[in-house]
Amino acid sequence: MTEPEMITGGEAVYRVLRDQGVGTVFGLLGGSMLELYDALYQGGDVAYVGARDERAAGHMADAYARMTGGPGVVLGAQAGPGVVNLATAVAEAHLAYSPLVVIAGAISRSDLGKDTFQEIDQVALFAPICKRSILVTDPLRLPDMLRDAIRLSMSGRRGPVVLHVPRDLFAAEIPSPAPGPVSIAGPGRPAPGDIAEMVSLLTRSKAPVIVAGGGFKWDEGSRILCDLAEILDIPVVASTGHADVMPHGHRLFAGQAGARGNAVASGLTRDADLLLVLGARLAFNSTFLSHDYVSASARIIQVDIEASAIGRYFPVALGVQAGARETVQALLDTIKDTNGITANARDWVRKFRADRAALNTERDAEAEIDTVPMHPRRALAEIRATLPEDAVVTLDTGNACLQAADRLAHYRNPGLVAPLDFGLVGFGYAAALGVQAAAPERPVVSIMGDGGFGFTLSEITTAVRYGLPVVAIVLDNGAWGAEKAYQKEFFGGRLLGAEIESPAYEEVARLCGALGFSVEKPGDLGPILKEALAAKRPAVIQVKIDPTALNALRKDLFKPTKPATS
Ligand SMILES: Cc1ncc(C[n+]2csc(CCOP(=O)(O)OP(=O)(O)O)c2C)c(N)n1
Ligand SMILES: [Mg+2]
């Protein structure tokens, strides 16, 4: 038997990532894993994108994971502060079920537990916000524990895993790891009896709707979702943040339900007598967890990869632990020759089509709003009309982005990357850089508020350095608009901390080596966006939008207070 090749821990980590097919890793340089950096440098086949803030690097890797199916890898290269900076990104990935793998530098084993320079309890810090937060203590186990971290992040309901690696392990000599990617079990299939029960419930329903969510984004599932909707001839509602699960304009696509969605889609989930819920959770953002949004008498078929998600918020008539794709496939196999199983639902579908057509007309009219400063909906209409079909859009949290979530046109899945349930500001631009690294051939546009963009302004230099031609559209209303709306509506207009000033981003962008544009007039955004996309260079478009065009999203949060006296 030949002796195994001995390599450093850093080299071993690099080889595991390479063999997994990871194309790009993200990070910010720190002293805890220089052997890994050196292995990446020398290997040359796993690209590295260095961010200006670890949080941004984490969002990039998260978005990369959502585009590729994972894993997205971020290096927390500096034990302590560098790793702690990743907490926000890990929490975001956790609530988005995104397979993010964090390789986090840690204090050398000989110094652990001594309150050494930059030492904090990283393992405990991350434990509640990821699938597993674990310390590697033996260099021989480093490759296997990394492979296990990848497996865990990618299997079942996906999510982030944080592997803390004491810095001395990267320098330790260990045998080269077994080659090849890790084995990951696919989701389960529904039992034939479950499919029969689904068909029987669908046949009896007068008002059925499919609710589809993230389960279809992992599986590139638009095509089979369309097939299912068409063969059943019933409408599809997307859960929040997943308006790309079906192509825009499909005759059976209602768009998103919930506060970020539209009244037609919300009306479908509220009035349906049967919800076929596939790879979606019926969670807060889509339903407020309230029977105001899902009829108490509706029958619910819920299919989820995670057993504990089934029936969690609403009681189910039929719960099936299985993959969304596997279930749709099984349904298609069963009903392919059976016409008219939803014949009872014809009136319901006719009404939906009429309602959706009326909504489309309303949305089209938004393209005509010609007030100055520009109404955000006018800006969104221009973006919708201009983006090419293969574009990917990333969003942020905030008033303008909430309105964007259901107003854009997506034709290719995944085509929308949004902050989802963590609802954090400062995600979108960094996420767009991760998307672009994952999909260099696709046009990538980040839509953000002025507040949100300020969080990650310095990443323009990252886009320039790594040649990531993202176009950032900053909808500038001079405010933390979503919060200002609450102070206006519920606190008598007493504004504190609500208003902000931003520099001329077109100049900032140019100083950073990117293209910069500023737009004030309705009608100008479309052509400028076109020009920016054609340039295939990083670009920032600052759009002055109407600071009064705000709406308070969650009216359930506050009771009205006395109006201001002045
Ligand atoms: C990290 C973080 N900080 C604060 C908030 C609270 N918050 C929610 S929306 C919002 C306003 C965002 O402002 P901007 O990006 O300008 O978008 P706008 O609402 O003005 O469209 C804030 C501060 C948050 N969700 N996340
Ligand atoms: Mg704003």
Coordinates of C-alpha atoms and ligand atoms in Angstrom, one line a residue:
M1 CA 0.0 0.0 0.0
T2 CA 1.3 3.4 -0.9
E3 CA 1.7 6.0 1.9
P4 CA -1.1 8.7 1.7
E5 CA 0.1 12.1 0.6
M6 CA 0.6 14.4 3.5
I7 CA -0.7 17.9 3.1
T8 CA -1.6 20.9 5.3
G9 CA -5.1 21.2 6.8
G10 CA -5.5 24.3 4.7
E11 CA -4.7 22.3 1.5
A12 CA -7.1 19.6 2.6
V13 CA -10.0 22.1 3.1
Y14 CA -9.3 23.5 -0.4
R15 CA -9.4 19.9 -1.9
V16 CA -12.7 19.1 -0.2
L17 CA -14.2 22.4 -1.6
R18 CA -12.7 21.7 -5.1
D19 CA -14.0 18.2 -5.2
Q20 CA -17.4 19.4 -4.1
G21 CA -17.5 21.5 -7.2
V22 CA -17.5 24.8 -5.3
G23 CA -16.7 27.4 -8.0
T24 CA -16.2 30.5 -5.8
V25 CA -15.7 31.1 -2.1
F26 CA -16.2 34.5 -0.4
G27 CA -14.5 36.0 2.6
L28 CA -12.3 38.8 4.0
L29 CA -8.7 38.2 4.7
G30 CA -7.7 37.4 8.3
G31 CA -4.7 35.6 9.9
S32 CA -6.5 32.5 11.0
M33 CA -6.4 30.5 7.8
L34 CA -3.6 31.7 5.7
E35 CA -2.7 28.1 4.7
L36 CA -6.1 27.8 3.1
Y37 CA -5.7 31.1 1.3
D38 CA -2.4 29.9 0.0
A39 CA -3.9 26.6 -1.2
L40 CA -6.6 28.5 -3.0
Y41 CA -4.0 30.7 -4.6
Q42 CA -1.9 27.8 -5.7
G43 CA -4.8 25.6 -6.8
G44 CA -6.2 28.4 -8.9
D45 CA -9.5 26.6 -9.7
V46 CA -11.7 27.8 -6.9
A47 CA -12.2 31.5 -7.3
Y48 CA -12.1 33.8 -4.4
V49 CA -14.1 37.0 -3.9
G50 CA -12.9 39.2 -1.1
A51 CA -15.5 41.5 0.4
R52 CA -15.1 44.7 2.4
D53 CA -17.1 43.4 5.3
E54 CA -17.6 39.8 6.4
R55 CA -21.4 40.4 6.6
A56 CA -21.4 41.2 2.9
A57 CA -19.3 38.2 2.1
G58 CA -21.8 36.1 4.0
H59 CA -24.7 37.5 2.0
M60 CA -22.7 36.8 -1.2
A61 CA -22.2 33.2 -0.3
D62 CA -25.8 32.8 0.7
A63 CA -27.0 34.2 -2.6
Y64 CA -24.4 32.0 -4.4
A65 CA -25.9 29.0 -2.6
R66 CA -29.5 30.0 -3.6
M67 CA -28.5 30.3 -7.2
T68 CA -26.4 27.1 -7.5
G69 CA -28.3 24.9 -5.1
G70 CA -25.3 25.1 -2.8
P71 CA -23.2 25.0 -0.9
G72 CA -22.2 28.6 -0.7
V73 CA -19.0 28.9 1.2
V74 CA -17.8 31.9 3.2
L75 CA -14.5 32.1 5.0
G76 CA -14.6 33.8 8.4
A77 CA -10.8 34.2 8.1
Q78 CA -10.3 36.2 11.3
A79 CA -11.2 34.4 14.5
G80 CA -13.3 36.6 16.8
P81 CA -14.3 39.9 15.1
G82 CA -14.3 38.6 11.5
V83 CA -16.4 35.6 12.5
V84 CA -18.8 37.6 14.7
N85 CA -19.4 39.9 11.7
L86 CA -20.9 36.9 9.9
A87 CA -23.7 36.4 12.4
T88 CA -26.1 38.6 10.5
A89 CA -25.5 36.8 7.3
V90 CA -25.8 33.4 9.0
A91 CA -29.1 34.4 10.6
E92 CA -30.4 35.5 7.2
A93 CA -29.4 32.2 5.6
H94 CA -31.0 30.3 8.5
L95 CA -34.4 31.8 8.0
A96 CA -34.1 31.4 4.2
Y97 CA -33.1 27.7 4.4
S98 CA -30.0 28.5 2.4
P99 CA -27.1 26.0 2.4
L100 CA -24.4 28.3 3.5
V101 CA -21.2 26.7 4.9
V102 CA -19.1 28.9 7.1
I103 CA -15.5 28.0 7.6
A104 CA -14.8 30.0 10.7
G105 CA -11.3 30.6 12.0
A106 CA -10.9 30.0 15.7
I107 CA -8.2 30.5 18.4
S108 CA -5.4 27.9 18.4
R109 CA -6.2 24.8 20.4
S110 CA -3.4 25.6 22.9
D111 CA -5.0 29.0 23.6
L112 CA -8.7 28.0 23.7
G113 CA -10.5 29.0 26.8
K114 CA -7.9 31.5 28.1
D115 CA -9.7 34.7 27.0
T116 CA -6.9 35.0 24.5
F117 CA -6.7 38.0 22.1
Q118 CA -9.9 38.0 20.0
E119 CA -11.4 35.0 21.7
I120 CA -15.1 34.7 22.3
D121 CA -17.3 31.7 22.5
Q122 CA -18.1 31.5 18.7
V123 CA -19.6 28.0 18.9
A124 CA -22.3 29.2 21.3
L125 CA -22.8 32.5 19.5
F126 CA -23.9 30.7 16.3
A127 CA -25.6 27.7 17.8
P128 CA -29.2 29.1 17.8
I129 CA -28.9 30.6 14.3
C130 CA -27.8 27.7 12.2
K131 CA -28.2 24.0 11.7
R132 CA -25.0 23.2 13.5
S133 CA -22.2 25.2 15.0
I134 CA -19.3 22.9 15.8
L135 CA -15.6 23.1 16.7
V136 CA -13.0 20.9 15.1
T137 CA -10.6 19.7 17.7
D138 CA -8.5 17.1 15.8
P139 CA -6.7 17.9 12.5
L140 CA -7.2 14.4 11.3
R141 CA -11.0 15.0 11.4
L142 CA -10.9 18.3 9.6
P143 CA -11.7 17.0 6.1
D144 CA -14.5 14.7 7.3
M145 CA -16.1 17.3 9.5
L146 CA -16.1 19.7 6.5
R147 CA -17.7 17.1 4.3
D148 CA -20.2 16.5 7.1
A149 CA -20.9 20.2 7.3
I150 CA -21.6 20.3 3.6
R151 CA -23.8 17.3 3.8
L152 CA -25.8 18.7 6.7
S153 CA -26.3 22.1 5.1
M154 CA -27.5 20.5 1.8
S155 CA -29.7 17.7 3.1
G156 CA -33.4 17.7 4.2
R157 CA -34.5 21.2 4.8
R158 CA -31.3 23.1 4.0
G159 CA -29.6 25.7 6.1
P160 CA -26.3 27.1 7.3
V161 CA -23.6 25.2 9.1
V162 CA -20.7 26.9 10.9
L163 CA -17.5 24.9 11.3
H164 CA -15.0 26.5 13.7
V165 CA -11.5 25.6 12.9
P166 CA -8.6 26.5 15.3
R167 CA -5.9 28.2 13.3
D168 CA -3.2 25.6 14.1
L169 CA -5.3 23.0 12.3
F170 CA -4.8 24.7 9.0
A171 CA -1.0 24.3 9.4
A172 CA -1.1 20.7 10.7
E173 CA 0.1 17.9 8.4
I174 CA -2.6 15.4 7.6
P175 CA -3.3 12.8 4.9
S176 CA -5.0 14.0 1.8
P177 CA -8.8 13.5 2.1
A178 CA -10.8 11.0 0.0
P179 CA -11.6 12.6 -3.3
G180 CA -15.0 13.3 -4.7
P181 CA -18.1 15.1 -3.6
V182 CA -20.1 14.2 -0.5
S183 CA -23.2 12.0 -0.9
I184 CA -26.4 13.8 -0.2
A185 CA -29.7 11.9 -0.1
G186 CA -32.5 13.4 -2.2
P187 CA -35.9 14.2 -0.7
G188 CA -38.4 11.5 -0.2
R189 CA -41.2 10.5 -2.6
P190 CA -44.9 10.6 -1.7
A191 CA -46.7 7.2 -1.3
P192 CA -49.2 6.2 -4.0
G193 CA -52.0 6.4 -1.4
D194 CA -51.1 10.0 -0.8
I195 CA -51.3 10.8 -4.5
A196 CA -54.7 9.1 -4.7
E197 CA -55.9 11.1 -1.8
M198 CA -54.7 14.3 -3.4
V199 CA -56.5 13.6 -6.6
S200 CA -59.7 12.7 -4.7
L201 CA -59.5 16.0 -2.7
L202 CA -58.8 18.0 -5.9
T203 CA -61.8 16.3 -7.7
R204 CA -64.2 17.3 -4.9
S205 CA -62.9 20.9 -4.7
K206 CA -64.8 23.9 -6.2
A207 CA -62.1 26.4 -5.4
P208 CA -58.6 24.8 -5.4
V209 CA -55.3 26.7 -5.5
I210 CA -51.7 25.6 -5.6
V211 CA -49.4 27.4 -3.2
A212 CA -45.8 27.0 -4.2
G213 CA -42.6 28.2 -2.5
G214 CA -38.9 27.8 -2.2
G215 CA -39.2 24.0 -2.8
F216 CA -39.4 24.8 -6.5
K217 CA -36.4 27.1 -6.6
W218 CA -34.0 24.5 -5.5
D219 CA -35.3 22.1 -8.1
E220 CA -35.5 24.5 -11.0
G221 CA -39.1 23.6 -10.8
S222 CA -40.9 26.2 -12.9
R223 CA -41.5 23.8 -15.7
I224 CA -43.1 21.0 -13.7
L225 CA -45.1 23.5 -11.7
C226 CA -46.5 24.9 -15.0
D227 CA -47.2 21.4 -16.2
L228 CA -49.1 20.6 -13.0
A229 CA -51.1 23.9 -13.0
E230 CA -51.9 23.4 -16.7
I231 CA -53.0 19.8 -16.5
L232 CA -55.2 20.7 -13.4
D233 CA -56.1 24.1 -14.9
I234 CA -56.0 25.8 -11.5
P235 CA -54.2 28.9 -10.3
V236 CA -50.9 29.0 -8.5
V237 CA -49.9 31.4 -5.7
A238 CA -46.3 32.0 -4.8
S239 CA -45.2 32.3 -1.3
T240 CA -43.4 35.5 -0.3
G241 CA -40.1 36.1 -2.0
H242 CA -40.7 33.4 -4.5
A243 CA -42.5 35.3 -7.3
D244 CA -40.1 33.6 -9.8
V245 CA -41.5 30.1 -9.3
M246 CA -43.6 30.5 -12.4
P247 CA -43.0 32.7 -15.5
H248 CA -44.5 36.1 -15.3
G249 CA -47.7 36.4 -17.3
H250 CA -48.6 32.7 -17.2
R251 CA -52.3 32.5 -17.4
L252 CA -52.6 30.5 -14.2
F253 CA -50.0 32.5 -12.1
A254 CA -51.5 34.8 -9.5
G255 CA -48.2 36.1 -8.0
Q256 CA -47.4 36.4 -4.4
A257 CA -49.8 36.3 -1.4
G258 CA -49.4 38.3 1.7
A259 CA -48.4 41.9 2.6
R260 CA -45.7 41.9 -0.1
G261 CA -48.0 40.3 -2.6
N262 CA -51.2 41.3 -4.3
A263 CA -54.9 41.2 -3.4
V264 CA -55.8 38.6 -6.1
A265 CA -53.3 36.1 -4.8
S266 CA -54.2 36.8 -1.2
G267 CA -57.9 36.4 -2.1
L268 CA -57.2 33.0 -3.6
T269 CA -55.6 31.7 -0.4
R270 CA -58.3 33.3 1.7
D271 CA -61.2 32.0 -0.3
A272 CA -60.0 28.6 -1.6
D273 CA -61.7 25.5 -0.3
L274 CA -58.5 23.5 -1.0
L275 CA -54.9 24.5 -0.8
L276 CA -52.3 22.2 -2.4
V277 CA -49.3 23.6 -0.6
L278 CA -46.0 22.4 -2.2
G279 CA -42.6 23.3 -0.7
A280 CA -44.1 26.3 1.1
R281 CA -44.8 26.8 4.8
L282 CA -47.8 29.1 4.8
A283 CA -45.7 31.2 7.2
F284 CA -46.0 34.6 8.6
N285 CA -45.1 36.7 5.5
S286 CA -47.6 34.9 3.4
T287 CA -50.5 34.4 5.8
F288 CA -49.8 36.5 9.0
L289 CA -50.6 33.0 10.5
S290 CA -54.2 34.1 10.6
H291 CA -57.4 32.7 9.3
D292 CA -58.0 36.1 7.8
Y293 CA -55.7 34.9 5.0
V294 CA -56.5 31.2 4.9
S295 CA -60.1 30.1 5.4
A296 CA -60.7 28.1 8.5
S297 CA -62.9 25.7 6.6
A298 CA -60.3 25.2 3.8
R299 CA -58.8 21.7 3.4
I300 CA -55.1 21.9 3.2
I301 CA -52.8 19.4 1.5
Q302 CA -49.3 20.2 2.7
V303 CA -46.2 18.7 1.1
D304 CA -42.9 19.6 2.7
I305 CA -39.4 18.1 2.9
E306 CA -39.5 18.8 6.7
A307 CA -42.0 16.8 8.7
S308 CA -42.2 19.4 11.5
A309 CA -43.3 22.1 9.0
I310 CA -46.5 20.2 8.1
G311 CA -49.5 21.5 10.0
R312 CA -47.4 23.9 12.0
Y313 CA -49.6 26.9 11.4
F314 CA -52.8 25.6 9.9
P315 CA -54.3 22.1 10.4
V316 CA -54.0 19.9 7.4
A317 CA -56.4 17.5 5.7
L318 CA -53.4 15.6 4.3
G319 CA -49.7 16.0 5.2
V320 CA -47.0 14.5 3.2
Q321 CA -43.3 14.5 3.9
A322 CA -41.7 14.6 0.5
G323 CA -40.0 16.7 -2.0
A324 CA -42.0 19.2 -4.1
R325 CA -40.5 18.0 -7.3
E326 CA -41.1 14.4 -6.5
T327 CA -44.7 15.0 -5.6
V328 CA -45.5 17.0 -8.7
Q329 CA -43.9 14.3 -10.8
A330 CA -46.0 11.6 -9.1
L331 CA -49.1 13.7 -9.6
L332 CA -48.3 14.3 -13.2
D333 CA -47.7 10.5 -13.7
T334 CA -51.1 9.7 -12.2
I335 CA -53.3 12.3 -13.8
K336 CA -51.8 12.6 -17.2
D337 CA -54.6 10.9 -18.9
T338 CA -57.4 12.1 -16.7
N339 CA -59.1 15.1 -18.0
G340 CA -61.4 17.3 -16.0
I341 CA -60.6 16.2 -12.4
T342 CA -61.1 19.9 -11.5
A343 CA -64.2 20.4 -13.6
N344 CA -66.0 21.6 -10.5
A345 CA -63.6 24.6 -10.3
R346 CA -64.3 26.1 -13.7
D347 CA -66.2 29.2 -12.3
W348 CA -63.5 29.8 -9.7
V349 CA -60.8 29.7 -12.3
R350 CA -62.8 32.0 -14.6
K351 CA -63.2 34.5 -11.8
F352 CA -59.5 34.3 -11.0
R353 CA -58.6 35.1 -14.6
A354 CA -60.9 38.1 -14.7
D355 CA -59.5 39.4 -11.3
R356 CA -55.9 38.9 -12.4
A357 CA -56.6 40.7 -15.7
A358 CA -58.0 43.6 -13.8
L359 CA -54.9 43.7 -11.6
N360 CA -52.6 43.6 -14.7
T361 CA -54.5 46.6 -16.0
E362 CA -53.9 48.4 -12.7
R363 CA -50.3 47.5 -12.7
D364 CA -49.9 48.7 -16.3
A365 CA -51.4 52.0 -15.4
E366 CA -48.6 52.5 -12.8
A367 CA -46.3 52.9 -15.8
E368 CA -48.2 56.1 -16.6
I369 CA -47.8 57.8 -13.2
D370 CA -45.8 60.9 -14.1
T371 CA -45.4 62.8 -10.9
V372 CA -42.0 64.2 -9.9
P373 CA -40.2 63.1 -7.8
M374 CA -40.9 59.8 -9.4
H375 CA -43.4 57.4 -7.7
P376 CA -41.7 54.2 -6.7
R377 CA -44.3 52.2 -8.6
R378 CA -43.5 54.2 -11.8
A379 CA -39.8 53.3 -11.2
L380 CA -40.7 49.6 -10.8
A381 CA -42.9 49.7 -13.9
E382 CA -40.0 51.0 -15.9
I383 CA -37.7 48.3 -14.4
R384 CA -40.3 45.7 -15.2
A385 CA -40.5 46.8 -18.8
T386 CA -36.8 47.0 -19.3
L387 CA -35.3 43.9 -17.7
P388 CA -34.4 41.1 -20.1
E389 CA -36.1 37.7 -19.5
D390 CA -33.0 36.1 -18.1
A391 CA -32.3 38.8 -15.5
V392 CA -31.9 38.0 -11.8
V393 CA -33.1 40.6 -9.3
T394 CA -32.1 40.8 -5.7
L395 CA -34.2 42.8 -3.3
D396 CA -33.8 44.3 0.2
T397 CA -36.1 45.0 3.0
G398 CA -37.8 48.4 3.1
N399 CA -40.8 50.2 1.7
A400 CA -39.8 50.4 -2.0
C401 CA -38.6 46.8 -2.1
L402 CA -41.8 45.5 -0.5
Q403 CA -43.6 47.0 -3.4
A404 CA -41.1 45.5 -5.8
A405 CA -41.6 41.9 -4.5
D406 CA -44.7 41.3 -6.6
R407 CA -44.3 43.9 -9.3
L408 CA -41.4 42.6 -11.3
A409 CA -41.4 40.1 -14.2
H410 CA -39.4 36.9 -13.7
Y411 CA -39.2 34.4 -16.5
R412 CA -36.3 32.2 -15.4
N413 CA -36.0 30.4 -12.1
P414 CA -34.2 31.3 -9.9
G415 CA -34.8 34.9 -10.9
L416 CA -35.5 36.6 -7.6
V417 CA -33.3 36.5 -4.5
A418 CA -34.9 38.3 -1.5
P419 CA -34.2 38.6 2.2
L420 CA -37.2 36.4 3.1
D421 CA -38.1 36.0 6.8
F422 CA -35.2 37.6 8.5
G423 CA -36.3 40.9 6.9
L424 CA -33.0 42.6 7.1
V425 CA -31.8 45.8 5.5
G426 CA -28.5 45.7 3.7
F427 CA -28.7 42.4 2.0
G428 CA -29.5 43.1 -1.7
Y429 CA -26.4 44.5 -3.2
A430 CA -24.0 42.0 -1.6
A431 CA -26.5 39.2 -2.6
A432 CA -26.4 40.5 -6.2
L433 CA -22.6 40.1 -6.2
G434 CA -23.0 36.5 -5.1
V435 CA -25.6 35.9 -7.7
Q436 CA -23.4 37.3 -10.4
A437 CA -20.5 35.1 -9.3
A438 CA -22.8 32.1 -9.6
A439 CA -24.3 33.2 -12.9
P440 CA -21.8 35.3 -14.9
E441 CA -23.8 35.0 -18.0
R442 CA -27.0 36.5 -16.6
P443 CA -27.8 40.2 -16.1
V444 CA -28.0 40.9 -12.4
V445 CA -29.8 43.9 -10.9
S446 CA -30.0 44.8 -7.2
I447 CA -33.0 47.0 -6.2
M448 CA -32.5 48.7 -2.8
G449 CA -33.5 51.7 -0.8
D450 CA -31.1 54.5 0.0
G451 CA -30.8 53.3 3.5
G452 CA -30.1 49.7 2.6
F453 CA -27.6 50.6 -0.1
G454 CA -25.6 52.6 2.5
F455 CA -24.9 49.4 4.4
T456 CA -22.9 47.9 1.6
L457 CA -21.7 51.0 -0.3
S458 CA -18.1 49.9 0.0
E459 CA -18.9 46.7 -1.9
I460 CA -18.9 48.7 -5.2
T461 CA -15.2 48.3 -5.0
T462 CA -15.6 44.5 -4.7
A463 CA -17.8 44.5 -7.8
V464 CA -15.1 46.5 -9.7
R465 CA -12.1 44.4 -8.5
Y466 CA -13.7 41.1 -9.3
G467 CA -15.5 42.2 -12.5
L468 CA -19.0 41.6 -11.3
P469 CA -21.2 43.7 -13.6
V470 CA -24.1 44.1 -11.2
V471 CA -26.4 47.1 -11.8
A472 CA -27.6 48.6 -8.5
I473 CA -30.8 50.6 -8.6
V474 CA -31.0 52.8 -5.5
L475 CA -34.5 54.0 -4.9
D476 CA -33.7 57.2 -2.9
N477 CA -36.5 58.6 -0.8
G478 CA -34.2 60.3 1.7
A479 CA -35.4 58.1 4.5
W480 CA -35.6 54.8 6.3
G481 CA -38.9 54.8 4.6
A482 CA -40.6 51.7 5.9
E483 CA -40.0 52.9 9.5
K484 CA -40.8 56.5 8.7
A485 CA -44.2 55.3 7.5
Y486 CA -45.0 54.1 11.1
Q487 CA -43.9 57.4 12.7
K488 CA -46.0 59.2 10.2
E489 CA -49.1 57.1 10.6
F490 CA -49.0 56.0 14.2
F491 CA -47.0 58.6 16.1
G492 CA -48.4 61.8 14.8
G493 CA -45.7 62.4 12.3
R494 CA -43.1 62.9 15.0
L495 CA -40.0 61.8 13.0
L496 CA -36.9 60.9 14.9
G497 CA -34.1 59.2 13.1
A498 CA -36.2 58.6 10.0
E499 CA -34.6 60.9 7.5
I500 CA -31.2 60.3 6.0
E501 CA -29.0 62.0 3.3
S502 CA -27.1 60.1 0.7
P503 CA -24.3 61.3 -1.4
A504 CA -24.5 61.5 -5.1
Y505 CA -24.0 57.8 -5.8
E506 CA -23.3 58.4 -9.4
E507 CA -20.1 60.2 -8.3
V508 CA -19.3 57.7 -5.6
A509 CA -19.7 54.9 -8.2
R510 CA -17.3 56.6 -10.6
L511 CA -14.8 57.2 -7.8
C512 CA -14.9 53.5 -7.2
G513 CA -14.4 52.7 -10.9
A514 CA -18.0 51.8 -11.6
L515 CA -20.5 53.5 -13.9
G516 CA -22.8 56.0 -12.1
F517 CA -26.1 57.4 -13.2
S518 CA -28.7 59.6 -11.6
V519 CA -32.4 59.7 -12.6
E520 CA -35.1 62.1 -11.6
K521 CA -37.6 62.2 -14.4
P522 CA -40.2 59.5 -15.1
G523 CA -39.3 57.9 -18.4
D524 CA -35.5 58.2 -17.9
L525 CA -35.0 55.1 -15.8
G526 CA -35.8 52.5 -18.5
P527 CA -33.3 53.8 -21.1
I528 CA -30.6 54.3 -18.5
L529 CA -31.0 50.9 -17.1
K530 CA -30.7 49.5 -20.6
E531 CA -27.5 51.4 -21.1
A532 CA -26.1 50.3 -17.8
L533 CA -26.9 46.6 -18.6
A534 CA -25.4 46.9 -22.1
A535 CA -22.1 48.2 -20.6
K536 CA -21.6 44.9 -18.7
R537 CA -19.8 46.9 -16.0
P538 CA -20.6 47.4 -12.4
A539 CA -23.0 50.4 -12.2
V540 CA -25.1 52.3 -9.8
I541 CA -28.3 54.2 -10.7
Q542 CA -29.6 56.5 -8.1
V543 CA -33.3 57.2 -8.6
K544 CA -34.9 60.1 -6.7
I545 CA -38.3 58.8 -5.7
D546 CA -41.2 60.5 -3.9
P547 CA -40.5 60.6 -0.2
T548 CA -44.2 60.8 0.6
A549 CA -45.1 57.5 -1.3
L550 CA -44.9 55.3 1.8
N551 CA -47.3 52.8 3.3
A552 CA -47.2 51.3 6.8
L553 CA -47.0 47.7 6.1
R554 CA -48.0 46.0 9.4
K555 CA -51.0 47.9 10.7
D556 CA -51.4 45.2 13.4
L557 CA -48.3 46.4 15.2
F558 CA -49.4 49.7 16.6
K559 CA -52.4 51.4 18.0
P560 CA -52.9 54.9 16.7
T561 CA -51.7 57.6 19.1
K562 CA -52.8 61.2 19.6
P563 CA -52.0 63.3 16.6
A564 CA -49.2 65.9 16.9
T565 CA -50.6 69.3 18.0
S566 CA -48.6 71.4 15.6
Ligands
LIG1 C1 -30.4 45.4 9.7 C2 -31.7 46.1 9.9 N1 -31.8 47.3 10.5 C3 -33.0 48.0 10.7 C4 -34.1 47.4 10.2 C5 -35.5 48.2 10.3 N2 -35.9 48.6 9.0 C6 -36.8 47.9 8.2 S1 -37.1 48.7 6.8 C7 -36.1 50.0 7.1 C8 -36.0 51.1 6.2 C9 -35.1 50.8 5.0 O1 -34.8 52.1 4.3 P1 -34.4 52.1 2.8 O2 -33.4 51.0 2.5 O3 -34.1 53.5 2.5 O4 -35.8 51.6 2.1 P2 -37.2 52.4 2.1 O5 -38.0 51.8 3.2 O6 -36.9 53.9 2.3 O7 -37.8 52.1 0.8 C10 -35.5 49.8 8.4 C11 -34.5 50.7 9.0 C12 -34.0 46.2 9.5 N3 -35.1 45.5 9.1 N4 -32.8 45.6 9.4
MG2 MG -35.2 55.0 1.8

